[in-house]
Coordinates of C-alpha atoms in Angstrom, one line a residue:
X1 CA -5.8 147.4 53.5
X2 CA -7.8 144.4 53.6
X3 CA -7.0 143.8 49.6
X4 CA -3.3 143.8 50.6
X5 CA -3.3 141.7 53.3
X6 CA -5.5 139.0 51.3
X7 CA -3.1 139.3 48.5
X8 CA 0.1 138.9 50.6
X9 CA -2.1 135.6 52.2
X10 CA -2.7 134.2 48.7
X11 CA 1.0 134.8 47.6
X12 CA 2.3 133.3 50.9
X13 CA -0.2 130.3 50.2
X14 CA 1.3 129.9 46.6
X15 CA 4.9 130.4 47.8
X16 CA 4.1 127.7 50.4
X17 CA 2.8 125.2 47.7
X18 CA 5.6 126.1 45.6
X19 CA 8.1 125.2 48.0
X20 CA 6.3 122.1 49.4
X21 CA 6.4 120.8 45.7
X22 CA 9.9 121.3 45.1
X23 CA 11.0 120.0 48.8
X24 CA 8.5 116.7 47.9
X25 CA 9.9 116.3 44.6
X26 CA 13.5 116.4 45.8
X27 CA 12.4 113.8 48.4
X28 CA 10.8 111.6 45.6
X29 CA 13.4 111.9 43.6
X30 CA 15.7 110.8 46.3
X31 CA 13.8 107.8 47.0
X32 CA 13.6 107.1 43.3
X33 CA 17.2 107.3 43.1
X34 CA 17.6 105.0 45.9
X35 CA 15.4 102.4 44.4
X36 CA 17.2 102.5 40.9
X37 CA 20.3 101.9 43.0
X38 CA 18.6 99.0 44.6
X39 CA 17.4 97.5 41.6
X40 CA 20.6 98.0 39.8
X41 CA 22.4 96.0 42.5
X42 CA 20.1 93.3 42.5
X43 CA 20.1 93.0 38.7
X44 CA 23.7 93.0 39.0
X45 CA 23.6 90.3 41.6
X46 CA 21.1 88.3 39.5
X47 CA 23.4 88.7 36.6
X48 CA 26.3 87.6 38.4
X49 CA 24.1 84.5 39.8
X50 CA 23.0 83.7 36.2
X51 CA 26.4 83.9 35.2
X52 CA 27.4 81.4 37.5
X53 CA 24.7 79.0 36.9
X54 CA 25.5 79.3 33.0
X55 CA 28.9 78.3 33.7
X56 CA 28.1 75.3 36.0
X57 CA 25.5 74.3 33.3
X58 CA 28.0 74.8 30.6
X59 CA 30.5 72.6 32.4
X60 CA 28.0 69.9 33.2
X61 CA 26.8 70.2 29.2
X62 CA 30.5 69.9 28.3
X63 CA 30.9 66.8 30.6
X64 CA 28.0 65.1 29.2
X65 CA 29.0 65.9 25.5
X66 CA 32.5 64.5 26.3
X67 CA 30.7 61.2 28.0
X68 CA 28.6 60.6 24.7
X69 CA 31.3 61.4 22.5
X70 CA 33.5 58.8 24.6
X71 CA 30.7 56.4 24.2
X72 CA 30.0 56.8 20.6
X73 CA 33.7 56.6 19.8
X74 CA 33.9 53.4 21.7
X75 CA 30.9 51.7 19.9
X76 CA 32.5 53.2 16.4
X77 CA 35.5 51.5 17.2
X78 CA 34.1 48.2 17.9
X79 CA 32.0 48.5 14.5
X80 CA 35.2 49.4 13.0
X81 CA 37.1 46.5 14.5
X82 CA 34.2 44.1 13.6
X83 CA 34.3 45.1 10.1
X84 CA 38.2 44.7 10.1
X85 CA 37.9 41.3 11.3
X86 CA 35.2 40.5 8.8
X87 CA 37.3 42.0 6.0
X88 CA 40.3 40.0 7.2
X89 CA 38.0 37.0 7.6
X90 CA 36.9 37.3 3.8
X91 CA 40.0 37.8 2.8
X92 CA 41.5 34.7 4.4
X93 CA 38.9 33.1 2.7
X94 CA 39.4 34.3 -0.6
X95 CA 43.1 33.5 -0.3
X96 CA 42.3 30.1 0.6
X97 CA 40.0 29.7 -2.3
X98 CA 42.5 31.3 -4.5
X99 CA 45.3 28.6 -3.1
X100 CA 42.7 26.0 -3.8
X101 CA 41.6 27.1 -7.0
X102 CA 45.3 27.4 -8.1
X103 CA 45.9 23.8 -7.2
X104 CA 42.7 22.4 -8.8
X105 CA 44.0 24.3 -11.8
X106 CA 47.6 22.9 -11.7
X107 CA 45.8 19.4 -11.3
X108 CA 43.6 20.3 -14.1
X109 CA 46.3 21.3 -16.4
X110 CA 48.3 18.3 -15.5
X111 CA 45.5 15.8 -16.1
X112 CA 45.0 17.6 -19.3
X113 CA 48.6 17.1 -20.3
X114 CA 48.2 13.2 -19.2
X115 CA 44.9 12.9 -21.3
X116 CA 46.8 14.6 -24.4
X117 CA 49.6 12.2 -24.0
X118 CA 47.4 9.2 -23.6
X119 CA 45.2 10.6 -26.5
X120 CA 48.4 10.9 -28.5
X121 CA 49.3 7.2 -27.5
X122 CA 46.0 6.1 -28.5
X123 CA 46.1 7.8 -31.8
X124 CA 49.6 6.1 -32.6
X125 CA 48.2 2.4 -31.5
X126 CA 45.2 3.0 -33.4
X127 CA 47.1 4.0 -36.4
X128 CA 49.4 0.8 -36.2
X129 CA 46.1 -1.5 -35.3
X130 CA 44.9 0.0 -38.7
X131 CA 48.1 -1.1 -40.6
X132 CA 47.8 -4.4 -38.8
X133 CA 44.2 -4.8 -40.0
X134 CA 45.1 -3.9 -43.6
X135 CA 48.0 -6.4 -43.6
X136 CA 45.8 -9.1 -42.3
X137 CA 43.2 -8.4 -44.9
X138 CA 45.6 -8.4 -47.6
X139 CA 47.1 -11.7 -46.3
X140 CA 43.6 -13.3 -45.8
X141 CA 42.7 -12.1 -49.6
X142 CA 45.9 -13.8 -50.7
X143 CA 45.2 -17.0 -48.9
X144 CA 41.7 -17.1 -50.1
X145 CA 43.1 -16.5 -54.0
X146 CA 45.8 -19.3 -53.4
X147 CA 42.9 -21.7 -51.7
X148 CA 41.0 -21.1 -54.9
X149 CA 43.9 -21.9 -57.2
X150 CA 44.5 -25.1 -55.4
X151 CA 41.0 -26.5 -54.8
X152 CA 39.5 -24.9 -58.2
X153 CA 36.6 -23.6 -56.1
X154 CA 35.3 -20.1 -55.8
X155 CA 35.0 -18.7 -51.9
X156 CA 31.1 -18.6 -52.4
X157 CA 31.0 -22.4 -54.0
X158 CA 33.2 -23.4 -51.0
X159 CA 30.9 -21.5 -48.5
X160 CA 27.9 -22.8 -49.5
X161 CA 29.2 -26.5 -49.8
X162 CA 30.5 -25.9 -46.3
X163 CA 26.9 -25.0 -45.1
X164 CA 25.3 -27.8 -46.7
X165 CA 27.6 -30.2 -44.9
X166 CA 27.1 -28.5 -41.6
X167 CA 23.4 -28.7 -42.2
X168 CA 23.5 -32.4 -42.8
X169 CA 25.4 -32.9 -39.5
X170 CA 23.0 -30.7 -37.4
X171 CA 20.1 -32.7 -38.8
X172 CA 21.7 -36.2 -37.9
X173 CA 22.5 -35.0 -34.5
X174 CA 19.2 -33.5 -33.5
X175 CA 17.3 -36.5 -34.8
X176 CA 19.6 -38.9 -32.8
X177 CA 19.0 -36.2 -29.7
X178 CA 15.2 -36.1 -30.3
X179 CA 15.3 -40.1 -30.3
X180 CA 16.9 -40.4 -27.1
X181 CA 14.7 -37.8 -25.4
X182 CA 11.7 -39.5 -26.8
X183 CA 13.2 -43.1 -25.5
X184 CA 13.7 -41.5 -22.2
X185 CA 10.5 -40.2 -21.8
X186 CA 8.7 -43.4 -22.7
X187 CA 10.7 -44.8 -19.8
X188 CA 10.0 -42.2 -17.1
X189 CA 6.3 -41.2 -18.5
X190 CA 4.4 -43.4 -16.3
X191 CA 6.5 -42.4 -13.2
X192 CA 6.1 -38.8 -13.8
X193 CA 2.3 -38.8 -14.3
X194 CA 2.3 -40.9 -11.0
X195 CA 4.3 -38.5 -9.1
X196 CA 1.7 -35.4 -10.6
X197 CA -1.6 -37.5 -9.4
X198 CA -0.1 -38.3 -5.9
X199 CA 0.8 -34.5 -5.6
X200 CA -2.6 -33.5 -6.9
X201 CA -4.2 -35.9 -4.5
X202 CA -2.0 -34.7 -1.4
X203 CA -3.0 -31.1 -2.0
X204 CA -6.9 -31.8 -2.5
X205 CA -7.9 -34.8 -0.6
X206 CA -8.9 -33.6 2.8
X207 CA -11.6 -34.7 5.2
X208 CA -14.1 -32.0 4.3
X209 CA -14.2 -33.1 0.9
X210 CA -15.5 -36.7 1.8
X211 CA -18.3 -34.9 4.0
X212 CA -19.4 -32.7 1.3
X213 CA -19.2 -35.1 -1.5
X214 CA -21.1 -38.2 0.0
X215 CA -25.1 -38.3 0.7
X216 CA -26.8 -40.9 2.7
X217 CA -30.2 -42.5 1.3
X218 CA -32.2 -44.2 4.1
X219 CA -34.0 -47.5 3.4
X220 CA -36.8 -49.2 5.6
X221 CA -35.2 -52.5 5.2
X222 CA -31.9 -54.3 4.0
X223 CA -34.1 -56.4 1.7
X224 CA -34.4 -53.5 -0.6
X225 CA -30.4 -53.2 -1.2
X226 CA -30.7 -56.6 -3.2
X227 CA -33.2 -55.3 -5.5
X228 CA -31.3 -52.2 -6.1
X229 CA -28.3 -54.1 -6.9
X230 CA -30.2 -56.4 -9.3
X231 CA -29.4 -59.6 -10.8
X232 CA -25.6 -59.8 -11.3
X233 CA -25.4 -56.0 -10.4
X234 CA -27.4 -54.7 -13.6
X235 CA -29.7 -52.3 -12.0
X236 CA -27.1 -50.6 -9.8
X237 CA -24.9 -50.5 -13.1
X238 CA -27.6 -49.0 -15.2
X239 CA -28.2 -46.3 -12.0
X240 CA -24.9 -45.4 -11.9
X241 CA -24.7 -44.9 -15.5
X242 CA -27.5 -42.7 -15.7
X243 CA -27.0 -40.7 -13.0
X244 CA -23.2 -40.4 -12.9
X245 CA -23.0 -41.2 -9.0
X246 CA -21.3 -43.8 -7.4
X247 CA -23.7 -46.0 -5.1
X248 CA -22.0 -47.8 -2.4
X249 CA -23.9 -50.6 -1.1
X250 CA -22.1 -52.0 2.0
X251 CA -22.7 -53.8 5.5
X252 CA -24.3 -50.2 7.1
X253 CA -27.7 -50.8 8.4
X254 CA -30.7 -49.3 6.5
X255 CA -28.7 -47.0 4.6
X256 CA -27.0 -46.7 1.1
X257 CA -24.2 -44.3 0.4
X258 CA -24.1 -42.0 -2.6
X259 CA -20.9 -40.5 -3.7
X260 CA -20.3 -37.7 -6.1
X261 CA -18.7 -34.3 -6.2
X262 CA -21.7 -32.9 -7.8
X263 CA -24.6 -32.3 -5.7
X264 CA -27.0 -31.9 -8.3
X265 CA -26.3 -35.2 -9.4
X266 CA -26.4 -36.6 -6.1
X267 CA -30.2 -35.1 -5.4
X268 CA -30.9 -36.6 -8.9
X269 CA -29.8 -40.0 -7.7
X270 CA -31.3 -39.5 -4.3
X271 CA -34.9 -38.7 -5.7
X272 CA -34.6 -41.4 -8.4
X273 CA -33.9 -44.0 -5.9
X274 CA -36.8 -42.9 -3.7
X275 CA -39.2 -43.1 -6.8
X276 CA -38.0 -46.6 -7.6
X277 CA -38.2 -48.0 -4.4
X278 CA -41.9 -46.4 -3.7
X279 CA -42.8 -47.6 -7.3
X280 CA -41.2 -51.2 -6.8
X281 CA -40.4 -51.6 -10.4
X282 CA -36.7 -51.7 -10.8
X283 CA -35.0 -52.8 -14.0
X284 CA -32.7 -50.9 -16.3
X285 CA -35.4 -49.5 -18.4
X286 CA -37.2 -48.0 -15.7
X287 CA -34.4 -46.5 -14.1
X288 CA -33.4 -44.6 -17.3
X289 CA -37.0 -43.1 -17.5
X290 CA -37.2 -42.3 -13.8
X291 CA -33.6 -40.6 -13.7
X292 CA -34.6 -38.3 -17.0
X293 CA -38.2 -37.4 -15.4
X294 CA -36.1 -36.5 -12.3
X295 CA -33.5 -34.5 -14.1
X296 CA -36.3 -32.4 -15.9
X297 CA -37.8 -32.1 -12.4
X298 CA -34.9 -30.9 -10.5
X299 CA -34.1 -28.4 -13.5
X300 CA -37.5 -27.0 -13.1
X301 CA -37.1 -26.7 -9.8
X302 CA -33.6 -25.2 -9.8
X303 CA -35.3 -22.2 -11.9
X304 CA -38.1 -21.9 -9.6
X305 CA -35.7 -21.8 -6.5
X306 CA -33.7 -19.1 -8.4
X307 CA -36.8 -16.9 -9.2
X308 CA -38.5 -17.2 -5.7
X309 CA -35.2 -16.1 -4.0
X310 CA -34.7 -13.2 -6.5
X311 CA -38.2 -12.1 -5.9
X312 CA -37.8 -12.2 -2.0
X313 CA -34.9 -10.2 -2.1
X314 CA -36.4 -7.6 -4.5
X315 CA -34.0 -7.9 -7.2
X316 CA -35.2 -7.6 -10.7
X317 CA -33.9 -7.7 -14.3
X318 CA -31.5 -10.6 -13.9
X319 CA -30.7 -12.9 -17.0
X320 CA -32.4 -16.2 -17.0
X321 CA -28.9 -17.8 -17.2
X322 CA -27.9 -16.3 -13.9
X323 CA -31.3 -17.3 -12.6
X324 CA -30.7 -20.9 -13.2
X325 CA -27.3 -20.5 -11.8
X326 CA -28.7 -19.0 -8.6
X327 CA -31.1 -22.0 -8.1
X328 CA -28.0 -24.6 -8.6
X329 CA -26.6 -22.9 -5.3
X330 CA -29.3 -24.8 -3.2
X331 CA -27.2 -28.1 -4.2
X332 CA -23.6 -26.3 -3.5
X333 CA -21.9 -25.8 -0.1
X334 CA -18.9 -24.1 1.0
X335 CA -16.9 -25.4 4.2
X336 CA -20.6 -26.9 5.3
X337 CA -22.3 -23.6 4.7
X338 CA -25.4 -23.9 2.3
X339 CA -24.1 -21.4 -0.7
X340 CA -27.6 -20.1 -1.3
X341 CA -28.2 -19.0 2.2
X342 CA -24.8 -17.6 2.5
X343 CA -25.5 -15.7 -0.9
X344 CA -28.9 -14.5 0.6
X345 CA -27.0 -13.3 4.2
X346 CA -24.3 -11.6 1.9
X347 CA -27.3 -9.5 -0.1
X348 CA -28.9 -8.4 3.1
X349 CA -25.6 -7.5 4.7
X350 CA -24.6 -5.8 1.6
X351 CA -27.9 -3.9 1.3
X352 CA -27.6 -2.7 5.0
X353 CA -24.0 -1.5 5.1
X354 CA -24.6 0.1 1.7
X355 CA -27.9 2.1 3.1
X356 CA -25.8 3.0 6.3
X357 CA -23.3 4.5 4.1
X358 CA -25.4 6.3 1.7
X359 CA -24.8 4.3 -1.2
X360 CA -26.9 2.3 -3.4
X361 CA -28.5 -0.5 -1.4
X362 CA -30.3 -2.2 -4.2
X363 CA -27.1 -2.6 -6.5
X364 CA -25.0 -3.6 -3.1
X365 CA -27.7 -6.4 -2.6
X366 CA -27.5 -7.4 -6.1
X367 CA -23.9 -7.7 -6.2
X368 CA -23.7 -9.4 -2.7
X369 CA -26.3 -12.0 -4.2
X370 CA -24.5 -12.7 -7.3
X371 CA -21.0 -12.7 -5.6
X372 CA -20.5 -16.6 -5.6
X373 CA -22.2 -17.5 -9.1
X374 CA -18.7 -18.7 -10.1
X375 CA -18.8 -21.6 -7.7
X376 CA -21.5 -23.4 -9.4
X377 CA -20.0 -24.3 -13.0
X378 CA -21.6 -26.9 -15.4
X379 CA -17.9 -27.6 -16.6
X380 CA -14.6 -27.4 -14.7
X381 CA -12.6 -24.4 -15.1
X382 CA -9.0 -23.3 -13.8
X383 CA -10.1 -19.8 -13.1
X384 CA -10.8 -18.6 -9.5
X385 CA -14.7 -18.6 -8.7
X386 CA -14.7 -15.0 -8.1
X387 CA -13.0 -14.0 -11.7
X388 CA -15.4 -16.9 -13.3
X389 CA -18.4 -15.3 -11.7
X390 CA -17.1 -11.8 -13.0
X391 CA -16.9 -13.1 -16.5
X392 CA -20.5 -14.5 -16.3
X393 CA -21.9 -11.5 -15.0
X394 CA -20.3 -9.4 -18.0
X395 CA -21.6 -12.0 -20.4
X396 CA -25.1 -11.6 -19.1
X397 CA -25.4 -8.1 -19.1
X398 CA -25.0 -7.2 -15.4
X399 CA -23.8 -3.6 -14.4
X400 CA -20.1 -2.6 -14.3
X401 CA -20.0 -2.1 -10.5
X402 CA -21.5 -5.6 -9.9
X403 CA -19.0 -7.2 -12.4
X404 CA -16.2 -5.2 -10.3
X405 CA -17.9 -6.3 -7.1
X406 CA -17.9 -10.0 -8.1
X407 CA -14.2 -10.4 -9.5
X408 CA -12.9 -8.4 -6.3
X409 CA -14.5 -9.9 -3.3
X410 CA -11.3 -12.1 -2.9
X411 CA -8.6 -9.4 -4.2
X412 CA -8.2 -11.2 -7.5
X413 CA -8.8 -8.1 -9.2
X414 CA -8.5 -4.3 -8.2
X415 CA -11.5 -2.8 -6.3
X416 CA -12.4 0.1 -8.5
X417 CA -16.1 1.1 -7.1
X418 CA -17.5 1.6 -3.5
X419 CA -19.7 -1.5 -3.4
X420 CA -16.7 -4.0 -3.9
X421 CA -15.5 -3.7 -0.5
X422 CA -18.8 -3.8 1.2
X423 CA -19.5 -7.1 -0.4
X424 CA -16.2 -8.4 0.6
X425 CA -16.8 -7.7 4.3
X426 CA -20.5 -8.9 4.2
X427 CA -18.5 -12.1 2.5
X428 CA -16.4 -12.4 5.5
X429 CA -19.1 -11.6 7.9
X430 CA -21.5 -14.2 6.7
X431 CA -18.5 -16.9 6.3
X432 CA -16.7 -15.9 9.9
X433 CA -19.7 -15.9 12.2
X434 CA -19.7 -18.8 14.8
X435 CA -21.6 -22.2 13.4
X436 CA -21.8 -21.0 9.8
X437 CA -19.2 -23.0 8.4
X438 CA -18.6 -26.7 9.5
X439 CA -15.1 -27.8 10.9
X440 CA -14.5 -30.8 12.7
X441 CA -13.7 -29.4 16.3
X442 CA -10.4 -31.2 16.6
X443 CA -8.9 -29.8 13.2
X444 CA -10.2 -26.3 14.2
X445 CA -8.9 -26.3 17.5
X446 CA -5.4 -27.8 16.4
X447 CA -5.2 -25.2 13.7
X448 CA -5.7 -22.2 16.2
X449 CA -3.0 -23.7 18.4
X450 CA -0.6 -24.5 15.7
X451 CA -1.2 -20.6 14.7
X452 CA -0.5 -19.5 18.5
X453 CA 2.8 -22.0 18.7
X454 CA 4.2 -20.7 15.5
X455 CA 3.9 -16.7 17.2
X456 CA 5.2 -18.4 20.4
X457 CA 8.4 -19.7 19.1
X458 CA 9.9 -16.4 18.3
X459 CA 11.9 -14.5 20.8
X460 CA 10.4 -11.6 22.6
X461 CA 7.0 -12.8 22.0
X462 CA 4.9 -12.6 25.4
X463 CA 1.5 -13.9 24.2
X464 CA -0.4 -14.7 21.0
X465 CA -4.1 -15.2 20.2
X466 CA -5.6 -16.6 17.2
X467 CA -9.1 -15.0 16.9
X468 CA -11.8 -14.6 13.9
X469 CA -12.0 -18.3 13.7
X470 CA -8.2 -18.4 12.8
X471 CA -8.4 -15.5 10.1
X472 CA -6.2 -13.3 12.4
X473 CA -3.2 -13.6 14.6
X474 CA -2.6 -11.0 17.2
X475 CA 0.8 -11.2 19.1
X476 CA 1.8 -9.3 21.8
X477 CA 5.6 -8.5 22.5
X478 CA 8.0 -7.5 25.0
X479 CA 8.8 -3.6 24.5
X480 CA 11.9 -3.9 25.9
X481 CA 13.2 -6.6 23.7
X482 CA 11.5 -5.8 20.6
X483 CA 11.5 -2.3 19.2
X484 CA 9.2 -0.6 16.2
X485 CA 11.5 -1.9 13.3
X486 CA 11.9 -5.3 14.8
X487 CA 8.1 -5.6 15.3
X488 CA 7.5 -5.1 11.7
X489 CA 10.4 -7.6 10.7
X490 CA 8.9 -10.0 13.5
X491 CA 5.2 -9.8 11.5
X492 CA 7.1 -10.5 8.1
X493 CA 8.9 -13.7 9.6
X494 CA 5.5 -15.0 11.2
X495 CA 3.6 -14.7 8.2
X496 CA 6.7 -16.2 6.2
X497 CA 6.5 -19.0 8.9
X498 CA 2.8 -19.5 8.6
X499 CA 2.9 -19.8 4.7
X500 CA 5.6 -22.4 4.8
X501 CA 4.3 -24.8 7.8
X502 CA 0.4 -24.7 7.6
X503 CA -2.3 -25.1 5.2
X504 CA -5.2 -22.7 5.6
X505 CA -8.3 -21.3 3.5
X506 CA -8.3 -17.8 2.8
X507 CA -5.6 -15.6 4.5
X508 CA -4.5 -15.1 7.8
X509 CA -3.9 -11.3 9.3
X510 CA -0.6 -11.2 11.5
X511 CA -0.8 -8.1 13.9
X512 CA 2.1 -7.3 16.1
X513 CA 1.3 -5.2 19.2
X514 CA 3.7 -3.4 21.3
X515 CA 3.1 -1.2 24.1
X516 CA 5.2 0.7 27.1
X517 CA 3.6 1.4 30.2
X518 CA 5.0 3.7 32.9
X519 CA 3.1 2.9 36.2
X520 CA 3.6 5.1 39.6
X521 CA 1.7 4.8 42.8
X522 CA 0.8 7.8 44.6
X523 CA 0.8 7.2 48.8

């Protein structure tokens, strides 16, 4: 009984479990079905929303695509229009060129036709001319044959006889013409010679020449003048003949003038007179003896002076003849400036400038010292002193650079070496410094004033200043009246007027200065 009860309980429990399982499954299935339905509903809703959004996006993209298409289409149409215009323009240009070429071709053919016609005419004319020439030759031959028959002369004989006749006539006419020229030249020769001499005197005779050509010999008393003159002037004549110096004995108290363009001769005459007066024996024989001794003494002194100056400057290897010329510089002056002292200054300046520029200072000093040796010739020469000095330097074996510097220091020849402008600059510095060269103050100031007056005579010139001892003229012009082109033209005109109206040594540099100023004041 107990077993049956337990069994029945167990069975009941199992049945309960089974029933509860089935009931629970139904509820689960029901819930699952409900969830599926909800999910389907939501999925359908999402799909609908997605379809709506897709449609809206599609519409937007379609609109954007249409807008882009329209934009690209307009750009494309513009490009096409531009290309069409270019094509039309090129077509028009080609048409114009075709028309022009067709016209030119027509003109060319017309000209060719004209030329052909002209050539044809010329050919016809040339043929006619040839025929005429042939006819003329035939007539000429016939005339010659007829003349030969009449005169019994061949053409060659007649030609030779005619030539002889013409020669004789020409000779007689030439002789008469030459005779008339000779007679006329005899009549006018003296007059022309006087004119030439007067012109030479006018060009050369200056106040400075008198100052440089006269030396004053001082004496203790005027009684010595009679002894120097001698009986009937024999002593003074002998002295002038021996020295080549004109001795002027006038009323000037305690002074005798020695006049000669050669300074060495003047020095010989001065020393000879000094020795004769000390000696007391003044007669022609003694004069000749003293002058001869003095000339030898001066010659030795010249060589010693040359050697001393060359040693002082540290220059070596100079030819003895050039040393003698250097010594002669002591007795030569240029514008009142002693030539030897001037050459020493130029040598020092050239050496300093060359060393500052890193050039050969010894070579520059040598060229500067020898640059004016052409001013002391023993005989007169027509060559400029720079060219003459260069020729002497070449003759006595000087360096090519030194020769070029000597020859080009006044721009007579082209400068080919660097020391040439250095020597030229040093020469200008030595000659242009205040007090170096003697000029009378009146003539100097007058020349400067004339320079300034010439510049001020032109329109537009505001101020003019003569500087560098009259070697440069600076002209200030008004900028509103004179432009840059007129400034250059004005400098040329002033230079030309100075050349025509003034006499001056060396060269004058004309500088025209034009400036524009803008001034404002801040207050």
